XYZ file of C-alpha atoms in Angstrom:
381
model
C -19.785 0.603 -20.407
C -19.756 1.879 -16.657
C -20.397 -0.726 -13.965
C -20.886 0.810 -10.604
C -21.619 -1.481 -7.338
C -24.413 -0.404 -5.623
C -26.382 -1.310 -2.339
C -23.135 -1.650 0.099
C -23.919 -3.353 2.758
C -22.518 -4.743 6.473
C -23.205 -6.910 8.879
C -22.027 -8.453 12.335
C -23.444 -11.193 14.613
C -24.842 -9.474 17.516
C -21.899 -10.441 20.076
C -19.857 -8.133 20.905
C -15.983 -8.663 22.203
C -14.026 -5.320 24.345
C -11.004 -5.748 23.380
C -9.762 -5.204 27.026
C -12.058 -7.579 28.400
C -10.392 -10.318 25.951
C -7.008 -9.570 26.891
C -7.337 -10.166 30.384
C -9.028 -13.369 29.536
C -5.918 -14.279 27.113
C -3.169 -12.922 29.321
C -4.630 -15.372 32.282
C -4.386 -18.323 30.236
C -2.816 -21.674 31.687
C 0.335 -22.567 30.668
C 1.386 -19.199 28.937
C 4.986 -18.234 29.427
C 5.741 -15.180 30.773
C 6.931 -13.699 27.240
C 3.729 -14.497 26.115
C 1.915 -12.752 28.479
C 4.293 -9.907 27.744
C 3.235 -10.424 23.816
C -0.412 -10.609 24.499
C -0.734 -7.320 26.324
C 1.492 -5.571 23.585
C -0.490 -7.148 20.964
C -4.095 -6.522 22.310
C -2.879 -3.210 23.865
C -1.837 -1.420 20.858
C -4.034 -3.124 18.101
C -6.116 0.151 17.502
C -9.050 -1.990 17.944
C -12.035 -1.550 20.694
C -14.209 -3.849 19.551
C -15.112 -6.817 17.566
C -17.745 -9.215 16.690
C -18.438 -12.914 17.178
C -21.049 -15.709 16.534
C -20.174 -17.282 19.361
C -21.948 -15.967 22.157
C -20.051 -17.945 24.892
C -17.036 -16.236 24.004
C -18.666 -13.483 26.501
C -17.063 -12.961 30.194
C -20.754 -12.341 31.761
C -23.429 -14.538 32.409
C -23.932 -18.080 34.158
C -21.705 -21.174 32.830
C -22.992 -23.008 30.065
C -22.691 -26.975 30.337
C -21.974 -27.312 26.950
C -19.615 -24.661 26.114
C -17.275 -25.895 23.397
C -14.702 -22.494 22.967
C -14.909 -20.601 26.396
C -15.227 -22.356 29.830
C -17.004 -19.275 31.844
C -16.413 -20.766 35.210
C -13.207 -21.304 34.863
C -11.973 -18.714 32.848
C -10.508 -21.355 30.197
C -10.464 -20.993 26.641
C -10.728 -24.348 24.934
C -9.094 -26.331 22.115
C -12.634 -27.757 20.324
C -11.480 -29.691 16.757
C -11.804 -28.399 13.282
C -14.741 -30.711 12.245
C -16.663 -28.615 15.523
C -15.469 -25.045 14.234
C -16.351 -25.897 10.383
C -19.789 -26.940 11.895
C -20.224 -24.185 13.723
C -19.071 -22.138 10.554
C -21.695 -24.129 8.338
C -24.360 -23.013 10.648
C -23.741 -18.946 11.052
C -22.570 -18.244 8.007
C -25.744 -19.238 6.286
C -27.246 -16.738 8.324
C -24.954 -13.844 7.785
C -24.848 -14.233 4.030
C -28.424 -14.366 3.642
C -28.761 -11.491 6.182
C -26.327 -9.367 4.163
C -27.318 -10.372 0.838
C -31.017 -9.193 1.674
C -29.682 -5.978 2.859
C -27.881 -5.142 -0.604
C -31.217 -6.190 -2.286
C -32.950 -3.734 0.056
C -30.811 -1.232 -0.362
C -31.570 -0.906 -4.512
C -35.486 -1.088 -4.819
C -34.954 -1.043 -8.359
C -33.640 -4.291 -8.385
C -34.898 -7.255 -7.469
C -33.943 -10.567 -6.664
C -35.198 -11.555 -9.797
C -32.970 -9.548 -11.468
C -29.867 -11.112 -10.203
C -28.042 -13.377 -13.320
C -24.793 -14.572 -10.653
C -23.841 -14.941 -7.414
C -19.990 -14.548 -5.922
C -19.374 -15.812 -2.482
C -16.379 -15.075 -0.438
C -14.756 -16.801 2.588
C -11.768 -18.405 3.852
C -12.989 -19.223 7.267
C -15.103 -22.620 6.495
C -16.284 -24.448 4.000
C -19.192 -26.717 3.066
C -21.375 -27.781 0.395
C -23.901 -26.894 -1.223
C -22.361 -23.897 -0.505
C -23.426 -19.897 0.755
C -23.573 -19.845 -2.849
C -26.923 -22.408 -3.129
C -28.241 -20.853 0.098
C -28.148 -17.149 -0.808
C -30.132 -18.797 -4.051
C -32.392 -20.510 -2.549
C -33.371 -18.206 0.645
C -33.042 -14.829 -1.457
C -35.430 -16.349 -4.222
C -32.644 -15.859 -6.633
C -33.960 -17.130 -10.162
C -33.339 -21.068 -10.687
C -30.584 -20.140 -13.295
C -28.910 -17.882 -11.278
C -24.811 -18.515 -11.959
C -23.075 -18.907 -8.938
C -18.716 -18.572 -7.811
C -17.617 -18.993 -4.548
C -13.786 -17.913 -3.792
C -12.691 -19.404 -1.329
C -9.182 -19.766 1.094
C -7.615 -16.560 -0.366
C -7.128 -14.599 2.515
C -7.920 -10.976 3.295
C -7.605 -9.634 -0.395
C -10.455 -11.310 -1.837
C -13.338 -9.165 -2.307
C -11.939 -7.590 -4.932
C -10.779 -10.235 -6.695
C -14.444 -10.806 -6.328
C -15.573 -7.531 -7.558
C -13.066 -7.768 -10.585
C -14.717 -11.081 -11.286
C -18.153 -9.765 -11.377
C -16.958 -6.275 -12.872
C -15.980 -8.599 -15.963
C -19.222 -10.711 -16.076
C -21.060 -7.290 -16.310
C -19.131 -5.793 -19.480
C -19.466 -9.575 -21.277
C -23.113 -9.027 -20.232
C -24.592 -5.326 -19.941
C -28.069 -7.090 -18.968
C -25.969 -8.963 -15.775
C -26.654 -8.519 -11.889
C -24.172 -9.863 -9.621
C -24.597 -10.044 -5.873
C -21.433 -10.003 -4.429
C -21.194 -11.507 -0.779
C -17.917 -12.156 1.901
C -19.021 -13.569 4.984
C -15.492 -14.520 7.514
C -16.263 -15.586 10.983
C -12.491 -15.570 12.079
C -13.472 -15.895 15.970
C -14.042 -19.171 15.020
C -10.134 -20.232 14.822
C -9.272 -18.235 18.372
C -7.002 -19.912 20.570
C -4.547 -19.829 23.156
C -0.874 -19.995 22.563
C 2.605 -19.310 23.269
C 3.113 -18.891 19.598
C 3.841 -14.963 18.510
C 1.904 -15.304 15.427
C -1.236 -16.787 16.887
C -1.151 -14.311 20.016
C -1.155 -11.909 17.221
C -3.847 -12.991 14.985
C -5.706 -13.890 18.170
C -5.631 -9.793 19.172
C -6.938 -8.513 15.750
C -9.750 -10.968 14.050
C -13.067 -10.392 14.156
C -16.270 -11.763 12.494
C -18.454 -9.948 9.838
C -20.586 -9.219 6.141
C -20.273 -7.788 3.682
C -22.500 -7.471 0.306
C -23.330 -5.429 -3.107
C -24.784 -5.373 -6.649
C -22.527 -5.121 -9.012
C -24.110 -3.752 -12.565
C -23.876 -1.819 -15.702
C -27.792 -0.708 -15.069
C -28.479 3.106 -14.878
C -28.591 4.575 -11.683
C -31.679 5.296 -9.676
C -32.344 8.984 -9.508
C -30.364 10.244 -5.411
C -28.960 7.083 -5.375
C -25.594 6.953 -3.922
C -22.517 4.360 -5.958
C -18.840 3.517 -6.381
C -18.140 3.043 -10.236
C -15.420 0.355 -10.550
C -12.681 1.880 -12.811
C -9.940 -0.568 -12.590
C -8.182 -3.124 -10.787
C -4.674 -4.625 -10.690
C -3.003 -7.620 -8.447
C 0.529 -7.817 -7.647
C 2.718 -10.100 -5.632
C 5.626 -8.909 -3.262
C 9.298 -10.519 -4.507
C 9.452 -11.378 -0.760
C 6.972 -12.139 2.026
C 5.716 -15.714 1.012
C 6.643 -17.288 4.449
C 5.365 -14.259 6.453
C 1.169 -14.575 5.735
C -0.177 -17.910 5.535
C -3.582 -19.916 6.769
C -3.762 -23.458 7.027
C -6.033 -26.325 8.253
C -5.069 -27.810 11.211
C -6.363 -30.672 13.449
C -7.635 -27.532 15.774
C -9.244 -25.363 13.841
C -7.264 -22.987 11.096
C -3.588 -21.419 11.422
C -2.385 -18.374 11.059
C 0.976 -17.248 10.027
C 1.275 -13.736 10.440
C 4.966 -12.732 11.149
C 5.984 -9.281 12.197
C 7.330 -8.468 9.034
C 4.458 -8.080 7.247
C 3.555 -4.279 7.883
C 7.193 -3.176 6.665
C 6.801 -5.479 3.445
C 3.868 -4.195 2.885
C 5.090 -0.102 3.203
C 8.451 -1.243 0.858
C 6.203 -2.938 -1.700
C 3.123 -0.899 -2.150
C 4.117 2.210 -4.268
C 5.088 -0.357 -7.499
C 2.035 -2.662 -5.957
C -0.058 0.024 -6.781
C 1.351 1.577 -9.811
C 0.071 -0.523 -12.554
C -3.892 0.612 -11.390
C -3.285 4.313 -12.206
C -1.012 3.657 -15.195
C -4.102 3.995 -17.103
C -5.079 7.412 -16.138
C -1.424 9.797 -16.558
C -2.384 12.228 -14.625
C -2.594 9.637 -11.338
C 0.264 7.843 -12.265
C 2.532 10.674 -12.518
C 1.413 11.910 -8.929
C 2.243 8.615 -7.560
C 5.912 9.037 -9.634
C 5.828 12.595 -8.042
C 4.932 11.155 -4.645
C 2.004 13.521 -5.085
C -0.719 10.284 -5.318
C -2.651 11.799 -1.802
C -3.539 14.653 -3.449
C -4.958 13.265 -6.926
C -6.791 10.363 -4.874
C -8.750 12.306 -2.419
C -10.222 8.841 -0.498
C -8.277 5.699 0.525
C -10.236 2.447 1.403
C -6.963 0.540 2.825
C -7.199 -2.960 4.480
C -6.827 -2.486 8.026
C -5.105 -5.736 8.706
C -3.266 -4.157 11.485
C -2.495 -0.831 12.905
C 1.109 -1.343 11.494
C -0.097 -1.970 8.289
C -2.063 1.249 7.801
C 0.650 2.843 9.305
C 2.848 1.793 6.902
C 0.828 2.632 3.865
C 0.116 6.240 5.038
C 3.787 6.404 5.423
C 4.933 5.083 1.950
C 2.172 6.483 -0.136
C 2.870 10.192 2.116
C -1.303 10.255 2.431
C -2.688 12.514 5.059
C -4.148 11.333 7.974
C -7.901 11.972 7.532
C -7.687 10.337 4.434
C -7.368 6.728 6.750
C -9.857 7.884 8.957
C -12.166 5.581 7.327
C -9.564 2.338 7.915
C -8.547 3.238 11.362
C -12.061 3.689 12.313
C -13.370 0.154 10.817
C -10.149 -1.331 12.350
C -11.366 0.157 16.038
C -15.251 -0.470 15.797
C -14.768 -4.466 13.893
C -11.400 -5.450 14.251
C -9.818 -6.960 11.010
C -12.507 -9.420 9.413
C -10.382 -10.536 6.774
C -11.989 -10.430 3.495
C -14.994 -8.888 4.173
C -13.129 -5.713 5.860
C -12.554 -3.586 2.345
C -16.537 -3.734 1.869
C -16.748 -2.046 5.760
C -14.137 0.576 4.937
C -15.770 1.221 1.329
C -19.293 1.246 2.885
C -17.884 3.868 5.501
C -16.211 6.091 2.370
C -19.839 5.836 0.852
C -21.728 6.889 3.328
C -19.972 10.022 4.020
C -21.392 13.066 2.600
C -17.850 14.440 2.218
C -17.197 12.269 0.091
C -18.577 14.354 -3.304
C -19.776 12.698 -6.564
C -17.019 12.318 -8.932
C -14.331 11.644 -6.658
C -11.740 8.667 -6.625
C -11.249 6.221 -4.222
C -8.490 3.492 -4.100
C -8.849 0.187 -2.364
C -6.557 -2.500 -1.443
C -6.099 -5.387 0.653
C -3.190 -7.780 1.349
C -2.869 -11.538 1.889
C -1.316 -14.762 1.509
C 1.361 -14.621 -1.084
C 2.220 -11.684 0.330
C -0.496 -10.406 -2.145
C -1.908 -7.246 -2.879
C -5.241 -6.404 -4.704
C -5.942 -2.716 -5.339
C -9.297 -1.125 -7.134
C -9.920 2.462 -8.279
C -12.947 3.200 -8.404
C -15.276 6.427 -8.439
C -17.981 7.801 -6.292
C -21.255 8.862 -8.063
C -24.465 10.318 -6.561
């Protein structure tokens, strides 16, 4: 049986953060130290990233105060320090939005299916919570069949859409009747804040908010219509690196741990991280013994959690640099939108009409753990 995902599909909120523009308002910060200020125009300076996205359009430097600004005093120039109870909220109330936005999208995007069609749901997120869920909404708003079986994953970081896409890969070949909408929605700008703390000036320089969504199904393809046919998948965790990427709930909003280390544990570990995906297919898993992987693998849809990071992985895996065009371009245009970013950079792959029918892709995406998910996969169309 060949399940393919179909009807990729992206979203942002219609803010949009310069990068520039949001350093000088985090370099001017009361109460930074001068290190800090140091770290935030290193950080924001050589992130790779232009611009990002946000639901929260007071974040923006232009326009007249707003009296009841909660994350961004305007007139003064201040970023503030609202509670986690006001962020969640704030969370509840866009990400509705975005997942039903980018759920209808994927629906669009296959007029062959409809939303009668779809048997489960998988949400995604780590960057709120509440209940019912995005799970119930994207039911109820979509018109999603009363039945409709729904997952949400939630709280595991940037890796897990395709966790999620494993999940629903393996609900399709138990079921070759099955239609599973697949959504991550992460609104990271939500947890910004100002700090002397390395990790959190970090973090603060790269996140961004965005959607992503597909159909994942074993049902034939519709004649021109463009797919990615999900081969295989594999997780592995790093022997080291479980101190060095964390997010926790704090009194202020959500915490990120996000040492410098990362991008060099990442580059050491991700040859054997990667290895047991193309043991199944000889031929790729003696190029990657060979160090020859780039050239049996012709497209790479790599996490862009950082410009280190993908500058690692090119590196270790000896891939040529067009090949992470695709990462280093959703990295500059979005910023790193944790879980939802894969979907961007697979999207991007997809779209291309370089990219010819019958060639492989590899994904993967890191988190918490230090984790890594990969996926091969296969374009058709």
């Amino acid at each position: 049986m060949t399940v393919r995902l179909r009807g990729l599909s992206t979203a942002v909120p219609p803010t949009q953060l310069v990068q520039t523009e949001v350093a000088e308002v985090f370099g001017a910060q009361p109460g930074l130290t001068r290190l800090a200020q140091r770290i935030v125009s290193t950080s924001f300076g050589l992130s790779g990233i232009d611009t990002r996205y946000t639901v929260l359009d007071e974040l923006t430097t232009g326009g007249p105060a707003l009296e009841d600004a909660a994350f961004y005093d305007r007139a003064a120039g201040r970023i503030l320090d609202p509670g986690t109870r006001l962020r969640n909220d704030r969370y509840a109330e866009h990400a509705s939005r975005l997942y039903v936005e980018a759920g209808r999208a994927a629906l669009a995007a296959v007029p062959a299916i409809a939303a009668d069609d779809v048997t489960h749901v998988i949400t995604v997120s780590c960057t709120g919570f509440y209940a019912p869920g995005p799970d119930f909404v994207l039911a109820r708003d979509l018109g999603l069949p009363a039945g409709v079986q729904r997952y949400h994953l939630g709280f595991m970081g940037c890796y897990a859409s395709l966790p999620a896409l494993r999940l629903a890969a393996q609900l399709c070949e138990a079921d070759a009747d099955a239609v599973v909408l697949v959504v991550s929605v992460e609104l990271c700008t939500l947890h910004l804040r100002t700090s002397n703390d390395p990790d959190t000036i970090v973090a603060t320089s790269l996140f961004g908010d965005g959607a992503g969504a597909g159909l994942v199904t074993a049902r034939p393809l519709e004649q021109g219509e463009r797919a990615l046919e999900l081969d295989g998948f594999a997780t592995r965790t790093t022997p080291q690196g479980e101190g060095d990427m964390a997010w926790r709930i704090g009194d202020h909003g959500f915490e990120m741990v996000l040492s410098n280390a990362v991008p060099s544990l990442i580059g050491e570990h991700i040859t054997g991280a990667i290895a047991p995906l193309l043991a199944a297919e000889e031929p790729l898993a003696a190029a990657l013994r060979d160090g020859a992987v780039a050239g049996a693998i012709e497209h790479w849809a790599v996490h862009p959690g950082g410009r280190s990071i993908v500058d690692h992985v090119e590196k270790a895996l000896a891939l040529d640099e067009a090949q992470l065009v695709p990462a280093r371009e959703t990295l500059r245009d979005y910023g790193n939108m944790s879980s939802a970013t894969v979907l961007f950079v697979l999207e991007r792959i997809l779209r291309d009409p370089a990219a010819a029918d019958g060639e492989r892709v590899a994904a993967m995406a890191f988190g918490p753990g230090l984790t890594v998910e990969s996926a091969l996969l296969t374009v058709r169309g």
